[in-house]
Short mmCIF file of C-alpha atoms in Angstrom, two decimals:
data_model
loop_
_atom_site.label_atom_id
_atom_site.label_comp_id
_atom_site.label_asym_id
_atom_site.label_seq_id
_atom_site.Cartn_x
_atom_site.Cartn_y
_atom_site.Cartn_z
CA UNK Z 8 44.10 76.17 72.01
CA UNK Z 9 43.81 77.56 75.43
CA UNK Z 10 40.72 77.78 77.57
CA UNK Z 11 40.74 81.61 77.99
CA UNK Z 12 37.66 82.28 75.79
CA UNK Z 13 33.64 81.91 77.18
CA UNK Z 14 31.99 78.88 75.93
CA UNK Z 15 29.85 80.05 73.47
CA UNK Z 16 26.34 77.87 71.93
CA UNK Z 17 27.74 74.76 70.80
CA UNK Z 18 30.98 75.00 71.74
CA UNK Z 19 32.74 72.27 71.55
CA UNK Z 20 33.91 71.75 74.87
CA UNK Z 21 30.65 73.09 76.75
CA UNK Z 22 29.02 70.79 74.72
CA UNK Z 23 31.09 67.51 75.27
CA UNK Z 24 31.32 68.40 79.48
CA UNK Z 25 27.47 67.89 78.77
CA UNK Z 26 27.18 65.02 76.89
CA UNK Z 27 29.80 63.24 79.60
CA UNK Z 28 27.68 64.88 82.46
CA UNK Z 29 24.33 63.73 80.74
CA UNK Z 30 26.48 59.66 79.68
CA UNK Z 31 29.26 58.76 82.03
CA UNK Z 32 28.15 58.18 86.27
CA UNK Z 33 32.52 58.64 86.83
CA UNK Z 34 31.50 63.04 84.67
CA UNK Z 35 28.62 62.87 86.38
CA UNK Z 36 29.66 62.69 89.89
CA UNK Z 37 32.76 64.08 89.54
CA UNK Z 38 30.30 67.63 87.68
CA UNK Z 39 27.76 67.15 90.55
CA UNK Z 40 28.62 70.84 92.49
CA UNK Z 41 30.09 72.19 89.18
CA UNK Z 42 27.45 74.75 87.55
CA UNK Z 43 25.37 73.30 84.36
CA UNK Z 44 26.66 76.09 82.27
CA UNK Z 45 30.03 76.95 82.61
CA UNK Z 46 31.30 79.93 81.29
CA UNK Z 47 34.99 78.85 81.57
CA UNK Z 48 36.12 74.78 81.20
CA UNK Z 49 38.23 75.75 84.18
CA UNK Z 50 35.29 76.32 85.66
CA UNK Z 51 34.94 72.58 85.47
CA UNK Z 52 37.24 70.23 88.44
CA UNK Z 53 40.14 68.63 87.05
CA UNK Z 54 39.69 64.66 86.73
CA UNK Z 55 42.01 63.05 90.17
CA UNK Z 56 43.91 60.59 87.12
CA UNK Z 57 44.24 57.50 90.39
CA UNK Z 58 40.17 58.25 90.99
CA UNK Z 59 39.49 57.97 87.20
CA UNK Z 60 41.57 54.62 86.90
CA UNK Z 61 39.55 53.21 89.87
CA UNK Z 62 36.64 54.08 87.63
CA UNK Z 63 37.52 52.25 84.77
CA UNK Z 64 37.34 48.66 85.37
CA UNK Z 65 36.07 45.80 83.46
CA UNK Z 66 32.53 44.98 85.27
CA UNK Z 67 31.20 49.01 86.44
CA UNK Z 68 33.02 51.14 84.26
CA UNK Z 69 31.80 53.76 85.29
CA UNK Z 70 33.60 56.60 82.46
CA UNK Z 71 32.77 54.85 79.57
CA UNK Z 72 29.34 57.12 78.25
CA UNK Z 73 27.86 53.75 76.82
CA UNK Z 74 28.22 50.05 75.06
CA UNK Z 75 32.06 49.50 73.09
CA UNK Z 76 30.61 47.97 70.31
CA UNK Z 77 32.56 49.26 67.53
CA UNK Z 78 36.92 49.89 68.01
CA UNK Z 79 39.85 49.29 69.38
CA UNK Z 80 41.41 48.85 73.29
CA UNK Z 81 45.06 49.81 74.18
CA UNK Z 82 47.52 49.34 76.84
CA UNK Z 83 49.91 51.98 78.15
CA UNK Z 84 53.17 50.66 79.49
CA UNK Z 85 51.65 50.95 82.98
CA UNK Z 86 53.43 52.17 86.05
CA UNK Z 87 53.37 49.21 88.36
CA UNK Z 88 52.73 46.32 85.95
CA UNK Z 89 48.76 46.62 86.14
CA UNK Z 90 48.72 48.14 82.53
CA UNK Z 91 45.51 51.27 81.64
CA UNK Z 92 43.71 49.64 79.31
CA UNK Z 93 42.58 53.57 76.77
CA UNK Z 94 39.06 52.67 74.28
CA UNK Z 95 38.17 54.18 71.00
CA UNK Z 96 35.78 54.02 68.41
CA UNK Z 97 36.18 53.64 64.82
CA UNK Z 98 35.90 56.91 64.77
CA UNK Z 99 37.48 58.41 67.56
CA UNK Z 100 40.73 56.36 66.50
CA UNK Z 101 40.60 57.86 62.65
CA UNK Z 102 40.01 61.06 63.93
CA UNK Z 103 43.11 60.52 65.80
CA UNK Z 104 45.26 59.28 63.39
CA UNK Z 105 44.56 61.69 61.36
CA UNK Z 106 45.80 64.05 63.35
CA UNK Z 107 49.38 62.37 63.61
CA UNK Z 108 49.72 61.96 59.89
CA UNK Z 109 49.19 65.88 59.96
CA UNK Z 110 51.77 66.13 62.59
CA UNK Z 111 53.90 63.48 60.55
CA UNK Z 112 54.28 66.02 57.58
CA UNK Z 113 54.93 68.93 60.11
CA UNK Z 114 58.08 66.97 61.69
CA UNK Z 115 59.25 66.29 57.41
CA UNK Z 116 58.27 63.69 55.87
CA UNK Z 117 58.13 63.81 52.01
CA UNK Z 118 56.15 61.90 49.50
CA UNK Z 119 58.57 58.73 48.67
CA UNK Z 120 60.16 59.09 52.26
CA UNK Z 121 60.97 54.78 52.91
CA UNK Z 122 60.25 54.88 55.91
CA UNK Z 123 60.98 52.17 59.03
CA UNK Z 124 59.02 51.35 62.04
CA UNK Z 125 60.80 50.58 65.15
CA UNK Z 126 58.07 51.62 67.80
CA UNK Z 127 57.22 48.69 69.93
CA UNK Z 128 54.43 46.10 68.64
CA UNK Z 129 52.06 43.79 70.22
CA UNK Z 130 50.79 44.06 73.95
CA UNK Z 131 48.13 45.86 72.48
CA UNK Z 132 50.20 48.58 72.57
CA UNK Z 133 49.47 51.45 70.33
CA UNK Z 134 52.75 52.73 69.55
CA UNK Z 135 53.31 50.58 66.23
CA UNK Z 136 50.25 50.62 64.93
CA UNK Z 137 49.58 53.95 65.70
CA UNK Z 138 52.48 54.90 63.22
CA UNK Z 139 51.16 52.26 61.19
CA UNK Z 140 47.85 53.60 60.75
CA UNK Z 141 48.97 56.98 60.50
CA UNK Z 142 51.43 56.27 57.35
CA UNK Z 143 48.43 54.77 55.83
CA UNK Z 144 46.47 57.84 55.60
CA UNK Z 145 49.49 60.25 55.63
CA UNK Z 146 48.67 63.02 52.92
CA UNK Z 147 52.20 61.63 51.28
CA UNK Z 148 52.60 58.99 49.16
CA UNK Z 149 55.67 57.41 51.45
CA UNK Z 150 57.05 53.65 51.81
CA UNK Z 151 56.81 51.64 55.36
CA UNK Z 152 59.09 49.60 56.62
CA UNK Z 153 56.80 47.33 59.36
CA UNK Z 154 60.62 46.58 61.09
CA UNK Z 155 59.06 46.58 64.82
CA UNK Z 156 61.81 47.39 67.76
CA UNK Z 157 61.17 43.53 69.08
CA UNK Z 158 63.38 42.30 66.11
CA UNK Z 159 66.64 40.96 66.74
CA UNK Z 160 69.27 44.05 65.86
CA UNK Z 161 71.61 42.50 63.46
CA UNK Z 162 68.36 41.45 62.03
CA UNK Z 163 67.09 45.03 62.45
CA UNK Z 164 70.84 46.93 60.76
CA UNK Z 165 70.50 44.14 57.79
CA UNK Z 166 67.05 45.35 56.73
CA UNK Z 167 68.33 48.85 57.21
CA UNK Z 168 71.06 48.11 55.05
CA UNK Z 169 69.43 46.36 52.58
CA UNK Z 170 66.12 48.56 51.57
CA UNK Z 171 67.56 51.71 52.78
CA UNK Z 172 65.09 53.89 54.14
CA UNK Z 173 65.11 57.45 54.73
CA UNK Z 174 63.51 58.09 57.54
CA UNK Z 175 63.35 55.99 61.50
CA UNK Z 176 60.06 56.35 64.00
CA UNK Z 177 61.58 55.09 67.20
CA UNK Z 178 62.05 56.10 71.05
CA UNK Z 179 65.01 57.97 71.69
CA UNK Z 180 66.24 54.75 73.93
CA UNK Z 181 65.60 52.13 70.98
CA UNK Z 182 67.84 54.78 68.91
CA UNK Z 183 70.56 54.97 71.17
CA UNK Z 184 70.84 51.40 71.91
CA UNK Z 185 70.59 51.17 67.79
CA UNK Z 186 73.69 53.44 67.56
CA UNK Z 187 75.63 51.93 70.43
CA UNK Z 188 74.75 47.84 68.42
CA UNK Z 189 76.36 49.82 64.78
CA UNK Z 190 79.61 51.86 66.71
CA UNK Z 191 79.99 47.80 68.01
CA UNK Z 192 80.09 46.57 64.57
CA UNK Z 193 82.03 50.11 63.52
CA UNK Z 194 79.14 50.41 61.19
CA UNK Z 195 77.11 53.79 60.28
CA UNK Z 196 73.86 54.09 58.50
CA UNK Z 197 74.82 57.23 56.00
CA UNK Z 198 71.37 57.41 54.09
CA UNK Z 199 68.90 58.33 56.86
CA UNK Z 200 67.59 61.22 56.78
CA UNK Z 201 65.19 62.33 59.30
CA UNK Z 202 65.06 60.38 63.24
CA UNK Z 203 61.48 60.59 64.34
CA UNK Z 204 60.76 60.35 67.47
CA UNK Z 205 58.44 60.59 70.73
CA UNK Z 206 57.61 59.19 73.94
CA UNK Z 207 60.23 60.61 75.68
CA UNK Z 208 63.48 62.88 76.33
CA UNK Z 209 66.08 63.22 73.97
CA UNK Z 210 69.24 64.28 75.24
CA UNK Z 211 72.36 66.40 74.26
CA UNK Z 212 74.66 63.51 75.20
CA UNK Z 213 72.65 61.00 72.92
CA UNK Z 214 72.94 63.25 70.21
CA UNK Z 215 76.29 62.94 70.06
CA UNK Z 216 75.72 58.84 69.19
CA UNK Z 217 73.25 59.35 66.99
CA UNK Z 218 75.48 61.76 65.05
CA UNK Z 219 77.73 59.28 64.95
CA UNK Z 220 75.72 56.36 64.22
CA UNK Z 221 73.47 58.48 62.04
CA UNK Z 222 76.12 61.18 60.37
CA UNK Z 223 73.45 63.23 58.22
CA UNK Z 224 69.56 62.36 59.93
CA UNK Z 225 68.42 64.45 62.19
CA UNK Z 226 66.32 63.93 65.09
CA UNK Z 227 63.23 65.47 65.45
CA UNK Z 228 59.86 65.05 67.38
CA UNK Z 229 57.18 63.56 65.20
CA UNK Z 230 53.67 64.38 67.81
CA UNK Z 231 53.31 64.88 71.77
CA UNK Z 232 51.13 61.90 72.01
CA UNK Z 233 49.48 59.76 74.83
CA UNK Z 234 47.89 56.60 74.86
CA UNK Z 235 45.49 58.14 77.84
CA UNK Z 236 44.76 61.41 75.90
CA UNK Z 237 45.67 61.38 71.80
CA UNK Z 238 47.64 63.78 70.16
CA UNK Z 239 48.22 66.25 72.29
CA UNK Z 240 50.63 68.56 70.45
CA UNK Z 241 52.61 69.07 67.21
CA UNK Z 242 55.92 69.47 66.75
CA UNK Z 243 57.16 73.38 65.69
CA UNK Z 244 60.53 72.43 63.32
CA UNK Z 245 62.64 75.24 62.53
CA UNK Z 246 62.85 77.45 65.71
CA UNK Z 247 65.97 75.61 67.18
CA UNK Z 248 64.50 74.39 70.79
CA UNK Z 249 63.04 70.60 69.99
CA UNK Z 250 61.20 71.26 73.61
CA UNK Z 251 58.77 73.57 71.74
CA UNK Z 252 54.77 72.07 70.51
CA UNK Z 253 52.14 73.73 68.91
CA UNK Z 254 48.26 72.55 70.79
CA UNK Z 255 46.33 70.32 68.81
CA UNK Z 256 43.72 72.54 67.75
CA UNK Z 257 40.71 72.45 67.15
CA UNK Z 258 41.51 69.21 68.10
CA UNK Z 259 42.55 69.40 72.05
CA UNK Z 260 42.73 72.02 74.32
CA UNK Z 261 45.60 72.12 77.22
CA UNK Z 262 45.31 74.56 80.30
CA UNK Z 263 49.57 75.51 81.81
CA UNK Z 264 48.29 75.22 85.41
CA UNK Z 265 50.07 76.16 88.51
CA UNK Z 266 50.67 73.06 91.09
CA UNK Z 267 49.36 74.97 94.18
CA UNK Z 268 46.46 77.02 92.88
CA UNK Z 269 45.09 74.54 90.52
CA UNK Z 270 44.14 78.04 88.11
CA UNK Z 271 45.23 77.93 84.70
CA UNK Z 272 48.56 79.66 83.59
CA UNK Z 273 48.40 82.84 81.11
CA UNK Z 274 51.87 84.56 80.86
CA UNK Z 275 54.75 83.12 79.32
CA UNK Z 276 57.56 81.46 80.86
CA UNK Z 277 55.50 80.38 84.13
CA UNK Z 278 55.71 76.62 84.63
CA UNK Z 279 52.73 74.44 85.66
CA UNK Z 280 51.19 71.21 84.82
CA UNK Z 281 49.28 70.44 81.86
CA UNK Z 282 45.57 69.98 81.57
CA UNK Z 283 43.89 68.13 78.49
CA UNK Z 284 40.20 68.04 77.16
CA UNK Z 285 40.10 65.96 74.00
CA UNK Z 286 36.78 66.87 71.91
CA UNK Z 287 37.19 63.81 69.68
CA UNK Z 288 36.81 61.24 72.46
CA UNK Z 289 33.70 60.95 73.65
CA UNK Z 290 33.35 57.01 74.41
CA UNK Z 291 35.69 57.56 77.15
CA UNK Z 292 35.49 61.18 77.71
CA UNK Z 293 39.04 62.84 78.40
CA UNK Z 294 38.11 66.44 80.01
CA UNK Z 295 41.08 68.88 81.99
CA UNK Z 296 42.80 65.31 82.55
CA UNK Z 297 46.29 66.42 83.80
CA UNK Z 298 48.54 64.27 82.18
CA UNK Z 299 52.18 64.22 84.17
CA UNK Z 300 53.63 66.53 82.38
CA UNK Z 301 55.14 70.29 83.18
CA UNK Z 302 55.34 72.86 79.93
CA UNK Z 303 55.08 76.36 79.88
CA UNK Z 304 53.92 79.19 77.26
CA UNK Z 305 56.36 80.46 74.97
CA UNK Z 306 53.47 82.13 73.39
CA UNK Z 307 50.11 81.24 74.12
CA UNK Z 308 47.94 83.03 71.64
CA UNK Z 309 49.10 81.07 69.17
CA UNK Z 310 48.86 78.12 71.47
CA UNK Z 311 52.73 77.50 72.01
CA UNK Z 312 54.22 75.69 74.05
CA UNK Z 313 57.53 74.12 75.80
CA UNK Z 314 57.36 70.91 77.69
CA UNK Z 315 60.05 71.42 80.64
CA UNK Z 316 59.63 67.14 81.96
CA UNK Z 317 57.55 65.30 83.95
CA UNK Z 318 55.48 66.54 87.11
CA UNK Z 319 55.24 65.26 89.89
CA UNK Z 320 53.13 61.56 90.19
CA UNK Z 321 55.47 59.83 88.14
CA UNK Z 322 59.22 60.17 87.00
CA UNK Z 323 60.39 58.32 83.44
CA UNK Z 324 63.93 57.37 83.64
CA UNK Z 325 64.19 56.00 80.53
CA UNK Z 326 61.30 54.58 79.59
CA UNK Z 327 60.05 53.54 82.61
CA UNK Z 328 57.73 55.21 85.06
CA UNK Z 329 58.16 54.97 88.42
CA UNK Z 330 55.30 55.85 90.83
CA UNK Z 331 56.12 58.62 93.21
CA UNK Z 332 53.04 56.68 95.88
CA UNK Z 333 55.09 53.17 95.29
CA UNK Z 334 58.08 54.88 95.88
CA UNK Z 335 57.37 56.80 99.03
CA UNK Z 336 55.71 53.19 100.43
CA UNK Z 337 58.98 51.22 99.74
CA UNK Z 338 60.85 54.46 101.73
CA UNK Z 339 58.53 53.49 104.63
CA UNK Z 340 58.71 50.21 104.73
CA UNK Z 341 62.13 50.46 104.69
CA UNK Z 342 63.30 52.57 107.15
CA UNK Z 343 61.20 50.94 109.48
CA UNK Z 344 58.99 53.84 109.51
CA UNK Z 345 55.55 54.97 110.59
CA UNK Z 346 54.95 57.08 108.75
CA UNK Z 347 56.28 58.34 105.13
CA UNK Z 348 59.37 60.34 105.07
CA UNK Z 349 60.06 63.44 103.16
CA UNK Z 350 61.47 63.22 100.14
CA UNK Z 351 62.79 64.61 96.82
CA UNK Z 352 62.82 62.97 93.69
CA UNK Z 353 66.32 64.13 91.70
CA UNK Z 354 66.08 63.11 87.69
CA UNK Z 355 69.50 63.00 86.40
CA UNK Z 356 72.14 61.65 83.71
CA UNK Z 357 75.64 60.48 83.51
CA UNK Z 358 77.28 57.68 81.55
CA UNK Z 359 74.10 58.41 78.97
CA UNK Z 360 72.27 56.87 80.83
CA UNK Z 361 68.60 58.32 83.05
CA UNK Z 362 69.88 58.30 87.43
CA UNK Z 363 66.75 58.57 89.72
CA UNK Z 364 68.24 59.76 93.11
CA UNK Z 365 66.28 59.64 95.66
CA UNK Z 366 66.98 62.37 98.59
CA UNK Z 367 65.62 61.66 101.78
CA UNK Z 368 65.16 63.34 105.42
CA UNK Z 369 66.07 60.41 107.56
CA UNK Z 370 68.81 58.47 108.67
CA UNK Z 371 69.36 55.19 108.99
CA UNK Z 372 71.73 53.12 110.31
CA UNK Z 373 72.79 50.54 107.62
CA UNK Z 374 72.35 53.17 104.30
CA UNK Z 375 73.87 51.16 101.56
CA UNK Z 376 71.30 48.01 102.75
CA UNK Z 377 68.39 50.42 102.95
CA UNK Z 378 69.88 51.63 98.87
CA UNK Z 379 69.65 47.86 98.07
CA UNK Z 380 66.45 47.49 98.95
CA UNK Z 381 64.52 50.42 97.79
CA UNK Z 382 65.73 49.11 94.46
CA UNK Z 383 64.73 45.18 95.46
CA UNK Z 384 61.66 46.51 95.98
CA UNK Z 385 61.64 49.22 92.92
CA UNK Z 386 61.89 45.63 90.89
CA UNK Z 387 58.99 43.77 92.22
CA UNK Z 388 56.76 46.84 91.54
CA UNK Z 389 57.68 48.30 88.72
CA UNK Z 390 58.24 45.33 86.09
CA UNK Z 391 59.62 48.39 83.67
CA UNK Z 392 62.27 49.44 86.02
CA UNK Z 393 63.11 45.89 86.03
CA UNK Z 394 63.54 45.02 82.74
CA UNK Z 395 65.38 48.64 82.11
CA UNK Z 396 68.48 47.57 85.20
CA UNK Z 397 68.56 44.38 83.09
CA UNK Z 398 69.26 45.70 79.66
CA UNK Z 399 71.71 48.51 81.00
CA UNK Z 400 69.43 51.23 80.11
CA UNK Z 401 69.25 53.10 83.54
CA UNK Z 402 71.40 53.42 86.43
CA UNK Z 403 69.58 51.41 89.70
CA UNK Z 404 68.14 54.04 91.86
CA UNK Z 405 70.23 56.16 93.75
CA UNK Z 406 69.18 57.45 97.41
CA UNK Z 407 70.91 60.45 99.29
CA UNK Z 408 70.20 60.40 102.86
CA UNK Z 409 69.80 64.04 104.45
CA UNK Z 410 68.12 66.80 106.40
CA UNK Z 411 64.94 68.82 106.24
CA UNK Z 412 66.64 71.72 105.41
CA UNK Z 413 68.77 70.81 103.34
CA UNK Z 414 66.01 69.84 100.65
CA UNK Z 415 65.32 72.16 97.94
CA UNK Z 416 62.39 74.68 98.49
CA UNK Z 417 60.39 76.83 95.78
CA UNK Z 418 61.30 80.53 96.66
CA UNK Z 419 57.40 81.19 95.69
CA UNK Z 420 56.02 78.97 98.18
CA UNK Z 421 58.72 77.83 100.42
CA UNK Z 422 57.73 74.46 99.99
CA UNK Z 423 59.93 71.22 99.22
CA UNK Z 424 60.13 71.12 95.32
CA UNK Z 425 59.21 67.32 94.95
CA UNK Z 426 61.05 66.90 91.43
CA UNK Z 427 64.18 68.28 90.33
CA UNK Z 428 65.04 67.61 86.53
CA UNK Z 429 67.98 67.90 85.59
CA UNK Z 430 68.71 66.77 82.30
CA UNK Z 431 69.76 68.77 79.61
CA UNK Z 432 66.29 67.56 77.98
CA UNK Z 433 66.24 66.97 74.29
CA UNK Z 434 70.11 69.04 73.64
CA UNK Z 435 68.95 72.43 74.51
CA UNK Z 436 68.77 74.61 77.03
CA UNK Z 437 69.59 72.84 80.02
CA UNK Z 438 67.24 73.35 82.91
CA UNK Z 439 69.41 71.69 85.86
CA UNK Z 440 69.48 72.84 89.36
CA UNK Z 441 72.75 72.42 91.21
CA UNK Z 442 71.59 71.56 93.94
CA UNK Z 443 73.30 68.40 94.63
CA UNK Z 444 74.80 68.06 99.09
CA UNK Z 445 78.07 67.29 98.44
CA UNK Z 446 78.37 66.05 102.01
CA UNK Z 447 74.95 64.44 101.98
CA UNK Z 448 75.64 60.67 103.06
CA UNK Z 449 74.21 58.83 99.29
CA UNK Z 450 74.60 55.68 98.82
CA UNK Z 451 73.80 53.56 95.34
CA UNK Z 452 73.44 49.91 94.57
#
């Protein structure tokens, strides 16, 4: 569902916006200069995520439309060790779970499937519980194996061989970790039919390892969902492109917004930022919220979009998020500058692991020492990054010291492209831009 249509009497988004304006101090302030009766959703201003989360605090919360007397509180993984909490009422959670359960059927869940839940549990995270609740609301009968990702790998293998599930729910990173564990022991799991994943992209080099460990299983996304927003879109199987999703209409409105003008994009094939409005949530309204992903419309009239990776507020390396604002602050300290240097982020992949490469338009006396210092600061400020490094899931940050004229520009705006994603997302056609400068001074820890 796109937002090109005008507001009609009783229109979902128009009523929700009016409700938020009346009862949420944050939205009342955000909409001070917005029309009382907007004709289009994009007549309302977009949320600034930093302002949104600054207003969402335990004392004096300005986001909520009322007291939270019933429901659950979840945490996202967080970017800098300060996880964000998301509040749902019981009815909102039930409605979200129903959307996910329907998406699981679209992804290929069948009656009688034995399902292993290998997502992260505890610490107020949503993923394991979300799948658990969704399986219980699933319109087809299934048998659940609630194992969780923190379980010892040898014990997981033992359970999977004893219980013979046909379906696994997990992140791609965990599926690869488990596959490597199986390969080291000369084992395979031939009885698996489906590997249902969410939370990150699946890459071509990962598929080869998955095919070795799970020879008869097909990897598929089961939903495009975030704790911050809810279910944004459902998969579109049998299309040959696992990046293709269908908007979770009528419960979610997705816009693809031009990153320079902020205006909605309607033509297919044009890249923009995803902005989401969830019509199911009223306690903690989510209206025109940038979710941090890039996409293009494949068929806007049918609500089909193609995910293209992360936008420029932060990068996901493995499942760890790196804040570009914090990264920029670290770089400023490392090079001893009074002003942030001009930088460009390149997300790439080699030896089956993600790497974040930072191209910096600056020259330093000791490039290797500066790269080490940046790596150490990121480990301190981003606990998920530190954990991924310790578990050998990603490469340490790499730094390429270059000049402004060697940074890649957007041919349409002549601006420096802030993020270049060279990874082969989900095994589909590559979005790589081979912009590496072989002559640049590159240092890796």
